[in-house]
Amino acid sequence: MNLTLRVWRQKSANTSGQFVEYKATNVSTDMSFLEMLDVLNEDLIKRGEEQIAFDHDCREGICGMCGLVINGKPHGPLGATTTCQLHMRTFKDGDTITIEPWRASPFPVIKDLVVDRSAFDRIIQSGGYVSVGTGGAPDGNTIPIPKEDADKAMDAAQCIGCGACVAACKNASAMLFVAAKISHLSLLPQGRVEQDMRALNMVAKMDEEGFGNCTNTGSCEAACPKEITLDNIARMNRQYMKALFKSNLS
Amino acid sequence: MNKLLSIKGKRTVTDFHRELGKLMWDNVGMGRTEASLKQTLERIPEIRSEFWENVNVLGEGNDLNPALEHAGRVADFLDFGELLTYDALMREESCGGHFREEYQTEDGEALRNDEKFSHVSAWEFKGTDQYPELNKEPLVYEEIKMSQRSYK
């Protein structure tokens, strides 16, 4: 099939960008979205134009590296799907597709469709580490964990830190991401020991990095390729409030 | 880095990457022969010299440049692929996942040669178009005896 692509091109963080239109011809429906861009990039180089920079790594939906806003939606039109797992069969011959980077001030554009997501790394660092040794798998199983807690912790642990939640949010809030990390650890006994400090520090860092607050719109949940749910944010808020009161008492 | 950017040839980095990959897959894959390895050792230097004369890497060296990054990797792969082929050629036995077709038992199983090749080969890169130096780390087992694996 043949497509018209409107791609955001921006040379660096300090220059302004603009949409550039490209024709993608003979696109196979079996290609992934990123493979379609690979083929376009080969064509561009042969024409003497610089290739479009975009982030990618595992291309199997588990690393969190890829992420494009496709037709206004982070990771494109399919639910629970990363950009790399989106295939061209989702589109129709003759379609015009608009491709943008994540748009959020804490995620400055580095080049074209690549943004700097190191703010997420700094939030993770601010959470510190879990000081309780968990041992190997058999040792881990000696601590009984209710099935419901284990399931909820594992659901939260699905977060791959891609930043689609921030890109989807009108407030550029990172609360779904931070809530997933906080929930993942505090639902398990080993992670509970440091949960108060973790919640206080990660929330403070999130604010310091310039991410907005949650207004319960839910677009993050809709965009999340790993289906992280809003109740994680409620859990984070409860935990943050408890930790705040406790820290004021002591 | 500046050299790669200044060549401004006609072929893309991906084009060279694919050509090298196909050569390695066909000739230095799971099944290989002395002939396929020798052919590869003739071909890689040809691809490499064309790469350094005819690759097209656009953009600049001071900002994020995926084409330049890829070119640096493929330049490494060209040297490393050659080194790997030297090792495969020198190891006259079938060992692990690699099958030298000349060295097999009567019923087609891998045939090792522990007398000559019971060592780890650590090759030292001596520069492009120079034969690498072989350092041998002998495999010494104190408790167990080496034997032939069989799935039959």
Tab-separated table of C-alpha atoms in Angstrom:
chain	number	residue	atom	x	y	z
A	1	MET	CA	0.000	0.000	0.000
A	2	ASN	CA	0.979	3.647	-0.434
A	3	LEU	CA	0.877	6.172	2.367
A	4	THR	CA	1.463	9.844	2.983
A	5	LEU	CA	3.455	10.514	6.138
A	6	ARG	CA	3.613	13.827	7.956
A	7	VAL	CA	6.725	13.500	10.103
A	8	TRP	CA	8.028	15.909	12.740
A	9	ARG	CA	11.589	16.920	11.803
A	10	GLN	CA	13.677	18.869	14.273
A	11	LYS	CA	17.435	19.150	14.040
A	12	SER	CA	18.090	19.632	17.746
A	13	ALA	CA	16.566	20.798	21.020
A	14	ASN	CA	17.606	24.367	20.247
A	15	THR	CA	16.062	24.652	16.796
A	16	SER	CA	12.408	24.769	15.903
A	17	GLY	CA	10.888	21.853	14.071
A	18	GLN	CA	8.240	21.381	11.431
A	19	PHE	CA	6.198	18.688	9.736
A	20	VAL	CA	7.665	17.314	6.519
A	21	GLU	CA	5.575	15.252	4.138
A	22	TYR	CA	6.928	11.982	2.711
A	23	LYS	CA	5.444	9.340	0.437
A	24	ALA	CA	5.885	5.755	1.620
A	25	THR	CA	5.325	3.433	-1.313
A	26	ASN	CA	4.975	-0.362	-1.562
A	27	VAL	CA	4.425	-0.691	2.168
A	28	SER	CA	3.686	-4.294	3.149
A	29	THR	CA	0.825	-4.855	5.574
A	30	ASP	CA	3.103	-7.290	7.464
A	31	MET	CA	5.648	-4.584	8.304
A	32	SER	CA	5.752	-3.138	11.761
A	33	PHE	CA	5.428	0.632	12.010
A	34	LEU	CA	9.162	0.929	12.736
A	35	GLU	CA	10.087	-1.304	9.776
A	36	MET	CA	8.034	0.992	7.571
A	37	LEU	CA	10.166	3.896	8.864
A	38	ASP	CA	13.366	1.841	8.304
A	39	VAL	CA	12.427	1.424	4.638
A	40	LEU	CA	11.570	5.108	4.309
A	41	ASN	CA	14.934	5.972	5.905
A	42	GLU	CA	16.812	3.843	3.343
A	43	ASP	CA	15.001	5.748	0.578
A	44	LEU	CA	15.846	9.079	2.205
A	45	ILE	CA	19.574	8.247	2.458
A	46	LYS	CA	19.633	7.176	-1.195
A	47	ARG	CA	18.111	10.560	-2.069
A	48	GLY	CA	20.788	12.305	-0.011
A	49	GLU	CA	18.487	13.314	2.840
A	50	GLU	CA	19.253	12.608	6.474
A	51	GLN	CA	17.283	9.723	7.958
A	52	ILE	CA	14.505	10.309	10.478
A	53	ALA	CA	15.796	9.697	13.997
A	54	PHE	CA	13.495	7.605	16.201
A	55	ASP	CA	14.054	5.508	19.333
A	56	HIS	CA	13.841	1.736	19.191
A	57	ASP	CA	15.521	-1.252	20.777
A	58	CYS	CA	13.981	-4.682	21.428
A	59	ARG	CA	11.138	-4.303	18.918
A	60	GLU	CA	9.142	-6.896	20.824
A	61	GLY	CA	7.163	-4.606	23.093
A	62	ILE	CA	9.068	-5.100	26.339
A	63	CYS	CA	11.877	-2.540	26.534
A	64	GLY	CA	10.056	0.803	26.583
A	65	MET	CA	12.404	2.475	24.108
A	66	CYS	CA	10.059	3.128	21.184
A	67	GLY	CA	7.281	5.633	21.297
A	68	LEU	CA	5.732	7.820	18.650
A	69	VAL	CA	2.570	9.868	18.688
A	70	ILE	CA	0.715	8.461	15.688
A	71	ASN	CA	-2.323	10.401	14.492
A	72	GLY	CA	-2.468	12.143	17.855
A	73	LYS	CA	-2.285	8.966	19.941
A	74	PRO	CA	0.809	7.788	21.815
A	75	HIS	CA	1.800	4.376	20.334
A	76	GLY	CA	-0.955	4.707	17.726
A	77	PRO	CA	-4.549	3.562	17.403
A	78	LEU	CA	-4.388	0.079	18.974
A	79	GLY	CA	-4.868	-0.484	22.701
A	80	ALA	CA	-2.211	-2.239	24.800
A	81	THR	CA	0.309	-2.035	21.951
A	82	THR	CA	3.724	-0.401	21.730
A	83	THR	CA	4.732	1.362	18.499
A	84	CYS	CA	7.034	-1.521	17.529
A	85	GLN	CA	4.183	-4.006	17.831
A	86	LEU	CA	1.835	-1.917	15.711
A	87	HIS	CA	1.637	-3.321	12.189
A	88	MET	CA	0.816	-1.598	8.947
A	89	ARG	CA	-2.263	-3.811	8.479
A	90	THR	CA	-3.908	-1.441	10.969
A	91	PHE	CA	-3.800	1.272	8.275
A	92	LYS	CA	-5.436	1.541	4.843
A	93	ASP	CA	-3.959	2.230	1.432
A	94	GLY	CA	-3.926	5.972	0.793
A	95	ASP	CA	-3.973	6.934	4.478
A	96	THR	CA	-2.203	10.056	5.705
A	97	ILE	CA	-0.384	9.359	8.969
A	98	THR	CA	0.914	12.087	11.271
A	99	ILE	CA	3.971	11.109	13.328
A	100	GLU	CA	5.193	13.214	16.261
A	101	PRO	CA	7.507	12.790	19.235
A	102	TRP	CA	6.224	12.683	22.823
A	103	ARG	CA	5.140	16.260	23.586
A	104	ALA	CA	5.901	17.304	27.174
A	105	SER	CA	8.267	19.956	28.498
A	106	PRO	CA	10.079	17.510	30.855
A	107	PHE	CA	10.812	15.420	27.708
A	108	PRO	CA	12.762	17.834	25.455
A	109	VAL	CA	13.244	16.772	21.834
A	110	ILE	CA	16.812	15.624	21.097
A	111	LYS	CA	16.256	15.147	17.392
A	112	ASP	CA	13.224	14.502	15.142
A	113	LEU	CA	11.174	11.887	17.007
A	114	VAL	CA	13.689	11.200	19.796
A	115	VAL	CA	13.038	12.809	23.175
A	116	ASP	CA	15.138	12.899	26.335
A	117	ARG	CA	13.376	10.751	28.941
A	118	SER	CA	16.145	10.854	31.535
A	119	ALA	CA	13.724	12.626	33.919
A	120	PHE	CA	12.201	9.155	34.423
A	121	ASP	CA	15.611	7.746	35.346
A	122	ARG	CA	16.090	10.503	37.913
A	123	ILE	CA	12.673	9.752	39.449
A	124	ILE	CA	13.624	6.067	39.719
A	125	GLN	CA	16.966	6.997	41.317
A	126	SER	CA	15.232	9.228	43.853
A	127	GLY	CA	13.211	6.210	45.037
A	128	GLY	CA	16.367	4.558	46.348
A	129	TYR	CA	16.763	0.826	46.564
A	130	VAL	CA	15.117	-2.024	48.430
A	131	SER	CA	17.499	-2.889	51.269
A	132	VAL	CA	15.844	-6.229	52.073
A	133	GLY	CA	17.601	-9.122	50.367
A	134	THR	CA	15.079	-11.289	48.561
A	135	GLY	CA	17.423	-14.203	47.863
A	136	GLY	CA	16.887	-16.618	45.031
A	137	ALA	CA	13.503	-17.831	43.782
A	138	PRO	CA	13.075	-20.583	46.432
A	139	ASP	CA	13.967	-18.130	49.246
A	140	GLY	CA	11.520	-15.607	47.862
A	141	ASN	CA	8.776	-18.213	48.093
A	142	THR	CA	9.368	-18.687	51.819
A	143	ILE	CA	7.624	-15.341	52.426
A	144	PRO	CA	3.912	-15.967	51.857
A	145	ILE	CA	2.287	-13.272	49.719
A	146	PRO	CA	-1.483	-13.271	49.149
A	147	LYS	CA	-2.353	-14.035	45.536
A	148	GLU	CA	-4.294	-10.793	45.184
A	149	ASP	CA	-1.299	-8.692	46.296
A	150	ALA	CA	1.073	-10.635	44.075
A	151	ASP	CA	-1.215	-10.123	41.073
A	152	LYS	CA	-1.561	-6.393	41.703
A	153	ALA	CA	2.207	-6.003	42.187
A	154	MET	CA	2.889	-7.912	38.978
A	155	ASP	CA	0.316	-5.843	37.076
A	156	ALA	CA	2.093	-2.670	38.231
A	157	ALA	CA	5.479	-4.196	37.382
A	158	GLN	CA	4.349	-4.450	33.744
A	159	CYS	CA	5.209	-0.744	33.312
A	160	ILE	CA	8.082	-0.427	30.823
A	161	GLY	CA	8.651	3.289	31.481
A	162	CYS	CA	8.022	4.372	27.885
A	163	GLY	CA	6.402	7.673	28.846
A	164	ALA	CA	3.217	7.284	26.780
A	165	CYS	CA	1.236	8.276	29.897
A	166	VAL	CA	3.009	11.636	29.982
A	167	ALA	CA	2.542	12.153	26.245
A	168	ALA	CA	-1.178	11.385	26.511
A	169	CYS	CA	-1.813	13.657	29.498
A	170	LYS	CA	-2.966	17.237	28.977
A	171	ASN	CA	-1.027	18.118	32.159
A	172	ALA	CA	2.070	16.114	31.133
A	173	SER	CA	1.651	14.209	34.385
A	174	ALA	CA	3.934	11.294	35.153
A	175	MET	CA	1.689	9.992	37.906
A	176	LEU	CA	0.740	6.726	36.204
A	177	PHE	CA	4.432	5.872	35.774
A	178	VAL	CA	5.421	6.831	39.312
A	179	ALA	CA	2.327	5.124	40.753
A	180	ALA	CA	3.185	1.906	38.908
A	181	LYS	CA	6.681	1.848	40.403
A	182	ILE	CA	5.461	2.721	43.904
A	183	SER	CA	2.645	0.140	43.764
A	184	HIS	CA	4.874	-2.566	42.390
A	185	LEU	CA	7.231	-2.332	45.367
A	186	SER	CA	4.906	-1.388	48.226
A	187	LEU	CA	2.478	-4.238	47.600
A	188	LEU	CA	5.208	-6.718	48.444
A	189	PRO	CA	6.584	-7.200	51.996
A	190	GLN	CA	10.208	-6.644	50.993
A	191	GLY	CA	9.378	-3.323	49.352
A	192	ARG	CA	7.150	-2.162	52.186
A	193	VAL	CA	10.053	-1.431	54.547
A	194	GLU	CA	11.107	1.704	52.673
A	195	GLN	CA	7.727	2.648	51.212
A	196	ASP	CA	7.295	5.972	53.009
A	197	MET	CA	10.603	7.475	51.964
A	198	ARG	CA	10.157	6.090	48.473
A	199	ALA	CA	6.756	7.728	48.008
A	200	LEU	CA	7.896	11.083	49.432
A	201	ASN	CA	11.094	11.228	47.391
A	202	MET	CA	9.658	10.027	44.099
A	203	VAL	CA	6.683	12.387	44.235
A	204	ALA	CA	8.983	15.316	45.134
A	205	LYS	CA	11.318	14.446	42.254
A	206	MET	CA	8.407	14.086	39.843
A	207	ASP	CA	7.252	17.613	40.724
A	208	GLU	CA	10.787	18.984	40.557
A	209	GLU	CA	11.242	17.596	37.031
A	210	GLY	CA	8.255	19.643	35.906
A	211	PHE	CA	5.616	16.959	35.387
A	212	GLY	CA	2.053	18.101	35.991
A	213	ASN	CA	-0.573	16.711	38.339
A	214	CYS	CA	-3.372	14.220	37.798
A	215	THR	CA	-6.876	15.488	37.091
A	216	ASN	CA	-8.356	12.000	36.673
A	217	THR	CA	-8.946	12.293	32.938
A	218	GLY	CA	-7.703	8.761	32.362
A	219	SER	CA	-6.032	9.308	28.994
A	220	CYS	CA	-2.798	7.836	30.436
A	221	GLU	CA	-4.571	4.570	31.190
A	222	ALA	CA	-6.039	4.506	27.676
A	223	ALA	CA	-2.617	5.112	26.067
A	224	CYS	CA	-0.605	2.761	28.275
A	225	PRO	CA	0.711	-0.165	26.225
A	226	LYS	CA	0.893	-2.258	29.395
A	227	GLU	CA	-2.618	-1.400	30.656
A	228	ILE	CA	-1.494	0.123	33.962
A	229	THR	CA	-4.687	1.207	35.702
A	230	LEU	CA	-5.671	4.464	37.413
A	231	ASP	CA	-6.180	2.774	40.802
A	232	ASN	CA	-2.389	2.686	41.063
A	233	ILE	CA	-2.508	6.493	41.233
A	234	ALA	CA	-5.067	6.281	44.054
A	235	ARG	CA	-2.759	3.860	45.875
A	236	MET	CA	0.198	6.216	45.410
A	237	ASN	CA	-1.808	9.199	46.708
A	238	ARG	CA	-2.926	7.257	49.805
A	239	GLN	CA	0.626	6.207	50.466
A	240	TYR	CA	2.015	9.670	49.927
A	241	MET	CA	-0.562	11.174	52.346
A	242	LYS	CA	0.179	8.568	55.015
A	243	ALA	CA	3.919	9.087	54.642
A	244	LEU	CA	3.492	12.860	54.807
A	245	PHE	CA	1.522	12.690	58.072
A	246	LYS	CA	4.005	10.260	59.577
A	247	SER	CA	6.965	12.426	58.600
A	248	ASN	CA	5.281	15.469	60.189
A	249	LEU	CA	4.704	13.572	63.434
A	250	SER	CA	8.274	12.371	63.822
B	1	MET	CA	34.091	9.394	12.901
B	2	ASN	CA	35.125	12.227	10.591
B	3	LYS	CA	36.423	9.676	8.092
B	4	LEU	CA	33.043	7.932	7.974
B	5	LEU	CA	31.241	11.227	7.445
B	6	SER	CA	33.647	12.383	4.733
B	7	ILE	CA	33.398	9.337	2.443
B	8	LYS	CA	30.028	10.358	0.975
B	9	GLY	CA	29.756	7.278	-1.205
B	10	LYS	CA	26.839	5.638	-2.947
B	11	ARG	CA	25.829	2.730	-0.682
B	12	THR	CA	23.963	2.908	2.629
B	13	VAL	CA	25.281	1.445	5.896
B	14	THR	CA	22.332	-0.983	5.998
B	15	ASP	CA	23.295	-2.224	2.535
B	16	PHE	CA	26.793	-3.206	3.744
B	17	HIS	CA	25.396	-4.623	6.988
B	18	ARG	CA	23.035	-6.891	5.039
B	19	GLU	CA	25.747	-8.025	2.625
B	20	LEU	CA	28.085	-8.966	5.485
B	21	GLY	CA	25.245	-10.604	7.419
B	22	LYS	CA	24.237	-12.780	4.470
B	23	LEU	CA	27.839	-13.823	3.868
B	24	MET	CA	28.332	-14.789	7.522
B	25	TRP	CA	24.991	-16.591	7.689
B	26	ASP	CA	25.652	-18.609	4.527
B	27	ASN	CA	29.334	-19.393	5.104
B	28	VAL	CA	30.111	-19.115	8.812
B	29	GLY	CA	26.756	-20.251	10.164
B	30	MET	CA	25.931	-23.385	12.096
B	31	GLY	CA	27.278	-25.543	9.258
B	32	ARG	CA	30.602	-24.444	7.713
B	33	THR	CA	33.370	-25.984	5.628
B	34	GLU	CA	37.005	-25.133	4.983
B	35	ALA	CA	36.014	-23.916	1.509
B	36	SER	CA	33.170	-21.689	2.776
B	37	LEU	CA	35.443	-20.161	5.434
B	38	LYS	CA	38.292	-19.484	2.994
B	39	GLN	CA	35.866	-17.872	0.583
B	40	THR	CA	34.623	-15.629	3.412
B	41	LEU	CA	38.173	-14.576	4.264
B	42	GLU	CA	38.618	-13.441	0.669
B	43	ARG	CA	35.283	-11.657	0.558
B	44	ILE	CA	35.331	-9.697	3.859
B	45	PRO	CA	38.387	-7.559	2.995
B	46	GLU	CA	36.731	-6.728	-0.332
B	47	ILE	CA	33.512	-5.625	1.376
B	48	ARG	CA	35.537	-3.726	3.971
B	49	SER	CA	37.566	-1.767	1.455
B	50	GLU	CA	34.411	-0.919	-0.464
B	51	PHE	CA	32.776	0.148	2.811
B	52	TRP	CA	35.604	2.577	3.570
B	53	GLU	CA	35.440	4.012	0.045
B	54	ASN	CA	31.776	3.940	-0.844
B	55	VAL	CA	29.622	4.175	2.287
B	56	ASN	CA	27.237	7.082	2.549
B	57	VAL	CA	26.869	8.465	6.085
B	58	LEU	CA	24.892	11.693	6.180
B	59	GLY	CA	24.582	14.240	8.953
B	60	GLU	CA	27.071	15.548	11.451
B	61	GLY	CA	29.274	14.173	14.195
B	62	ASN	CA	28.291	16.552	16.961
B	63	ASP	CA	24.629	15.672	17.414
B	64	LEU	CA	22.578	12.497	17.666
B	65	ASN	CA	23.254	10.670	14.409
B	66	PRO	CA	21.792	7.153	14.107
B	67	ALA	CA	23.440	6.644	10.690
B	68	LEU	CA	26.900	7.384	12.103
B	69	GLU	CA	26.254	5.109	15.078
B	70	HIS	CA	25.220	2.300	12.740
B	71	ALA	CA	28.264	2.898	10.518
B	72	GLY	CA	30.597	2.576	13.514
B	73	ARG	CA	28.995	-0.722	14.424
B	74	VAL	CA	29.211	-2.132	10.902
B	75	ALA	CA	32.886	-1.081	10.700
B	76	ASP	CA	33.422	-3.160	13.867
B	77	PHE	CA	31.395	-6.074	12.506
B	78	LEU	CA	33.625	-6.183	9.419
B	79	ASP	CA	36.735	-6.647	11.561
B	80	PHE	CA	35.052	-8.925	14.052
B	81	GLY	CA	33.442	-11.122	11.380
B	82	GLU	CA	36.863	-11.693	9.874
B	83	LEU	CA	38.391	-12.587	13.235
B	84	LEU	CA	35.562	-14.990	13.917
B	85	THR	CA	36.147	-16.661	10.541
B	86	TYR	CA	39.890	-17.050	11.234
B	87	ASP	CA	38.965	-18.838	14.448
B	88	ALA	CA	36.407	-21.067	12.723
B	89	LEU	CA	38.928	-22.028	10.046
B	90	MET	CA	41.693	-22.824	12.491
B	91	ARG	CA	39.471	-24.997	14.696
B	92	GLU	CA	39.459	-28.278	12.811
B	93	GLU	CA	36.685	-30.002	14.713
B	94	SER	CA	32.936	-29.782	15.248
B	95	CYS	CA	32.229	-28.347	18.654
B	96	GLY	CA	29.216	-26.905	20.454
B	97	GLY	CA	26.624	-25.412	18.137
B	98	HIS	CA	29.046	-25.152	15.239
B	99	PHE	CA	29.387	-27.953	12.728
B	100	ARG	CA	32.460	-28.195	10.517
B	101	GLU	CA	31.063	-30.499	7.902
B	102	GLU	CA	34.417	-32.242	7.334
B	103	TYR	CA	34.519	-33.343	10.959
B	104	GLN	CA	31.623	-35.647	11.699
B	105	THR	CA	31.133	-39.205	12.870
B	106	GLU	CA	29.866	-41.952	10.566
B	107	ASP	CA	26.287	-41.272	11.615
B	108	GLY	CA	26.566	-37.518	11.125
B	109	GLU	CA	27.224	-36.396	14.706
B	110	ALA	CA	29.655	-33.613	15.636
B	111	LEU	CA	33.229	-34.888	15.964
B	112	ARG	CA	35.460	-33.057	18.430
B	113	ASN	CA	39.225	-33.181	18.531
B	114	ASP	CA	40.084	-32.741	22.203
B	115	GLU	CA	43.780	-33.454	21.716
B	116	LYS	CA	44.303	-30.431	19.521
B	117	PHE	CA	41.497	-28.054	20.453
B	118	SER	CA	40.715	-28.428	24.125
B	119	HIS	CA	41.231	-24.700	24.689
B	120	VAL	CA	39.487	-21.355	24.546
B	121	SER	CA	40.805	-19.247	21.673
B	122	ALA	CA	41.325	-15.646	22.682
B	123	TRP	CA	42.282	-13.730	19.551
B	124	GLU	CA	44.145	-10.473	19.704
B	125	PHE	CA	43.227	-7.965	17.032
B	126	LYS	CA	46.422	-6.624	15.461
B	127	GLY	CA	44.871	-4.109	13.109
B	128	THR	CA	42.965	-4.302	9.863
B	129	ASP	CA	44.484	-6.680	7.287
B	130	GLN	CA	46.874	-8.103	9.912
B	131	TYR	CA	46.635	-11.730	11.034
B	132	PRO	CA	45.363	-11.716	14.630
B	133	GLU	CA	47.388	-13.342	17.370
B	134	LEU	CA	46.029	-16.471	18.976
B	135	ASN	CA	46.203	-16.839	22.752
B	136	LYS	CA	45.170	-20.232	24.071
B	137	GLU	CA	43.489	-20.739	27.420
B	138	PRO	CA	43.557	-24.483	28.064
B	139	LEU	CA	40.403	-26.169	29.340
B	140	VAL	CA	41.427	-28.149	32.407
B	141	TYR	CA	38.896	-30.325	34.179
B	142	GLU	CA	39.865	-31.759	37.552
B	143	GLU	CA	36.799	-33.668	38.620
B	144	ILE	CA	34.959	-34.575	35.446
B	145	LYS	CA	36.020	-36.345	32.274
B	146	MET	CA	35.179	-34.914	28.877
B	147	SER	CA	32.814	-37.131	26.927
B	148	GLN	CA	30.631	-37.081	23.849
B	149	ARG	CA	27.158	-35.650	24.234
B	150	SER	CA	24.419	-37.826	22.827
B	151	TYR	CA	20.716	-37.198	22.463
B	152	LYS	CA	20.047	-40.728	21.247
